[in-house]
Amino acid sequence: MSLHTLPTDVFLHIVARLTLLDIYHLRCTCIEAHRAVGSLEEPIYHQAALLHRFAKPAVSLADAIRIHGTWLSGSRTWKEYCRRWTALERNMNGRGFIPLSDPVKSRAAPSTTSNIRRSTSAGAVPIYASI
């Protein structure tokens, strides 16, 4: 049985039990999986936020952002919310990334969004590697 013949509710039920990393890997497996996850992105990442306890059940995205503070205020989707929360957890656990940049340019404090986006770029090093 292929993904396009699988009923949507069954697919959501299966994906709801996957971690964020597993969802990422599922999207990378084939074009069909990428499209299936992409078409149901909001409910999938909302379930992922619940699974990882980034949000409480029956809480909207706006309420979750308001509860957890301004560092999530730029999140417009559950996917972005999960991505920012994961980046924060990685940084707090000492597994985050520090972007390699020119010291003169880094004097101006970039926005939180640009920090997170740069942390996943090829020009980033793990914090522990620079110590």
mmCIF file of C-alpha atoms in Angstrom:
data_model
loop_
_atom_site.group_PDB
_atom_site.id
_atom_site.type_symbol
_atom_site.label_atom_id
_atom_site.label_comp_id
_atom_site.label_asym_id
_atom_site.label_seq_id
_atom_site.Cartn_x
_atom_site.Cartn_y
_atom_site.Cartn_z
ATOM 1 C CA MET A 1 0.000 0.000 0.000
ATOM 2 C CA SER A 2 1.395 3.384 -0.966
ATOM 3 C CA LEU A 3 0.978 6.636 0.913
ATOM 4 C CA HIS A 4 -1.543 8.097 -1.520
ATOM 5 C CA THR A 5 -3.936 5.169 -0.964
ATOM 6 C CA LEU A 6 -3.588 5.347 2.822
ATOM 7 C CA PRO A 7 -6.533 7.213 4.410
ATOM 8 C CA THR A 8 -5.558 10.611 5.827
ATOM 9 C CA ASP A 9 -6.720 9.827 9.362
ATOM 10 C CA VAL A 10 -4.650 6.616 9.429
ATOM 11 C CA PHE A 11 -1.590 8.467 8.124
ATOM 12 C CA LEU A 12 -2.016 11.176 10.783
ATOM 13 C CA HIS A 13 -2.456 8.527 13.474
ATOM 14 C CA ILE A 14 0.844 6.895 12.471
ATOM 15 C CA VAL A 15 2.808 10.132 12.086
ATOM 16 C CA ALA A 16 1.474 11.490 15.400
ATOM 17 C CA ARG A 17 3.733 9.042 17.212
ATOM 18 C CA LEU A 18 6.910 10.083 15.416
ATOM 19 C CA THR A 19 9.528 12.370 16.888
ATOM 20 C CA LEU A 20 10.531 15.544 15.053
ATOM 21 C CA LEU A 21 13.673 13.847 13.784
ATOM 22 C CA ASP A 22 11.636 10.906 12.509
ATOM 23 C CA ILE A 23 9.246 13.279 10.705
ATOM 24 C CA TYR A 24 12.242 14.917 9.060
ATOM 25 C CA HIS A 25 13.614 11.538 7.996
ATOM 26 C CA LEU A 26 10.199 10.497 6.680
ATOM 27 C CA ARG A 27 10.091 13.613 4.502
ATOM 28 C CA CYS A 28 13.528 12.723 3.116
ATOM 29 C CA THR A 29 12.599 9.170 2.104
ATOM 30 C CA CYS A 30 10.744 9.934 -1.115
ATOM 31 C CA ILE A 31 8.784 12.609 -2.960
ATOM 32 C CA GLU A 32 5.470 11.009 -2.032
ATOM 33 C CA ALA A 33 6.279 11.103 1.698
ATOM 34 C CA HIS A 34 7.536 14.679 1.379
ATOM 35 C CA ARG A 35 4.276 15.745 -0.245
ATOM 36 C CA ALA A 36 2.139 13.812 2.260
ATOM 37 C CA VAL A 37 3.836 15.406 5.264
ATOM 38 C CA GLY A 38 3.863 18.821 3.579
ATOM 39 C CA SER A 39 0.143 18.721 2.836
ATOM 40 C CA LEU A 40 -0.682 17.895 6.478
ATOM 41 C CA GLU A 41 2.049 19.984 8.085
ATOM 42 C CA GLU A 42 -0.024 21.845 10.698
ATOM 43 C CA PRO A 43 -1.729 18.832 12.333
ATOM 44 C CA ILE A 44 1.475 16.773 12.153
ATOM 45 C CA TYR A 45 3.633 19.397 13.859
ATOM 46 C CA HIS A 46 0.904 20.217 16.357
ATOM 47 C CA GLN A 47 0.900 16.547 17.378
ATOM 48 C CA ALA A 48 4.702 16.622 17.516
ATOM 49 C CA ALA A 49 4.548 19.623 19.861
ATOM 50 C CA LEU A 50 2.195 17.654 22.105
ATOM 51 C CA LEU A 51 4.357 14.517 21.930
ATOM 52 C CA HIS A 52 7.499 16.438 22.910
ATOM 53 C CA ARG A 53 5.519 18.417 25.516
ATOM 54 C CA PHE A 54 6.267 21.754 23.869
ATOM 55 C CA ALA A 55 2.577 22.592 24.259
ATOM 56 C CA LYS A 56 -0.345 21.344 26.303
ATOM 57 C CA PRO A 57 -3.401 19.660 24.762
ATOM 58 C CA ALA A 58 -6.257 21.925 23.683
ATOM 59 C CA VAL A 59 -3.951 24.962 23.463
ATOM 60 C CA SER A 60 -3.836 27.003 20.285
ATOM 61 C CA LEU A 61 -0.574 28.126 18.728
ATOM 62 C CA ALA A 62 -1.170 31.722 19.805
ATOM 63 C CA ASP A 63 -1.788 30.632 23.405
ATOM 64 C CA ALA A 64 1.308 28.400 23.423
ATOM 65 C CA ILE A 65 3.432 31.308 22.195
ATOM 66 C CA ARG A 66 1.946 33.657 24.793
ATOM 67 C CA ILE A 67 2.537 31.126 27.608
ATOM 68 C CA HIS A 68 6.187 30.485 26.765
ATOM 69 C CA GLY A 69 7.370 34.008 26.137
ATOM 70 C CA THR A 70 8.703 36.270 23.453
ATOM 71 C CA TRP A 71 11.428 33.974 22.088
ATOM 72 C CA LEU A 72 8.661 32.094 20.258
ATOM 73 C CA SER A 73 6.736 35.197 19.163
ATOM 74 C CA GLY A 74 7.875 34.966 15.536
ATOM 75 C CA SER A 75 6.420 31.483 15.108
ATOM 76 C CA ARG A 76 3.575 31.496 12.618
ATOM 77 C CA THR A 77 3.190 27.735 12.251
ATOM 78 C CA TRP A 78 3.476 24.701 14.503
ATOM 79 C CA LYS A 79 6.496 23.624 12.453
ATOM 80 C CA GLU A 80 8.311 26.889 13.219
ATOM 81 C CA TYR A 81 7.278 26.623 16.876
ATOM 82 C CA CYS A 82 8.739 23.095 17.116
ATOM 83 C CA ARG A 83 11.900 24.140 15.285
ATOM 84 C CA ARG A 84 12.539 27.062 17.626
ATOM 85 C CA TRP A 85 11.797 25.019 20.723
ATOM 86 C CA THR A 86 14.171 22.266 19.544
ATOM 87 C CA ALA A 87 16.926 24.802 18.854
ATOM 88 C CA LEU A 88 16.490 26.240 22.344
ATOM 89 C CA GLU A 89 16.665 22.787 23.942
ATOM 90 C CA ARG A 90 19.802 21.914 21.974
ATOM 91 C CA ASN A 91 21.467 25.156 23.077
ATOM 92 C CA MET A 92 20.482 24.615 26.710
ATOM 93 C CA ASN A 93 21.887 21.074 26.605
ATOM 94 C CA GLY A 94 25.200 22.320 25.213
ATOM 95 C CA ARG A 95 24.634 20.775 21.793
ATOM 96 C CA GLY A 96 23.734 23.990 20.007
ATOM 97 C CA PHE A 97 25.639 25.792 17.308
ATOM 98 C CA ILE A 98 27.553 29.025 17.190
ATOM 99 C CA PRO A 99 27.701 30.626 13.736
ATOM 100 C CA LEU A 100 31.131 31.396 12.342
ATOM 101 C CA SER A 101 31.065 35.081 11.575
ATOM 102 C CA ASP A 102 33.220 38.147 11.348
ATOM 103 C CA PRO A 103 33.686 39.619 14.881
ATOM 104 C CA VAL A 104 32.994 43.137 13.591
ATOM 105 C CA LYS A 105 29.675 42.106 12.038
ATOM 106 C CA SER A 106 28.629 40.125 15.116
ATOM 107 C CA ARG A 107 28.623 43.230 17.365
ATOM 108 C CA ALA A 108 25.108 44.086 16.245
ATOM 109 C CA ALA A 109 22.690 41.697 17.904
ATOM 110 C CA PRO A 110 20.863 39.775 15.169
ATOM 111 C CA SER A 111 17.271 38.738 15.637
ATOM 112 C CA THR A 112 16.384 35.371 17.196
ATOM 113 C CA THR A 113 15.080 34.074 13.882
ATOM 114 C CA SER A 114 18.323 34.787 12.051
ATOM 115 C CA ASN A 115 20.312 33.120 14.853
ATOM 116 C CA ILE A 116 18.288 29.953 14.545
ATOM 117 C CA ARG A 117 18.464 29.930 10.767
ATOM 118 C CA ARG A 118 22.219 30.495 10.799
ATOM 119 C CA SER A 119 22.707 27.758 13.365
ATOM 120 C CA THR A 120 21.639 25.171 10.807
ATOM 121 C CA SER A 121 23.876 26.492 8.049
ATOM 122 C CA ALA A 122 27.068 24.839 6.900
ATOM 123 C CA GLY A 123 29.092 27.618 8.540
ATOM 124 C CA ALA A 124 28.185 26.632 12.082
ATOM 125 C CA VAL A 125 30.244 24.759 14.623
ATOM 126 C CA PRO A 126 29.119 22.947 17.761
ATOM 127 C CA ILE A 127 29.593 24.991 20.947
ATOM 128 C CA TYR A 128 31.777 22.328 22.535
ATOM 129 C CA ALA A 129 34.080 22.271 19.473
ATOM 130 C CA SER A 130 34.982 25.918 19.938
ATOM 131 C CA ILE A 131 35.904 25.572 23.619
#
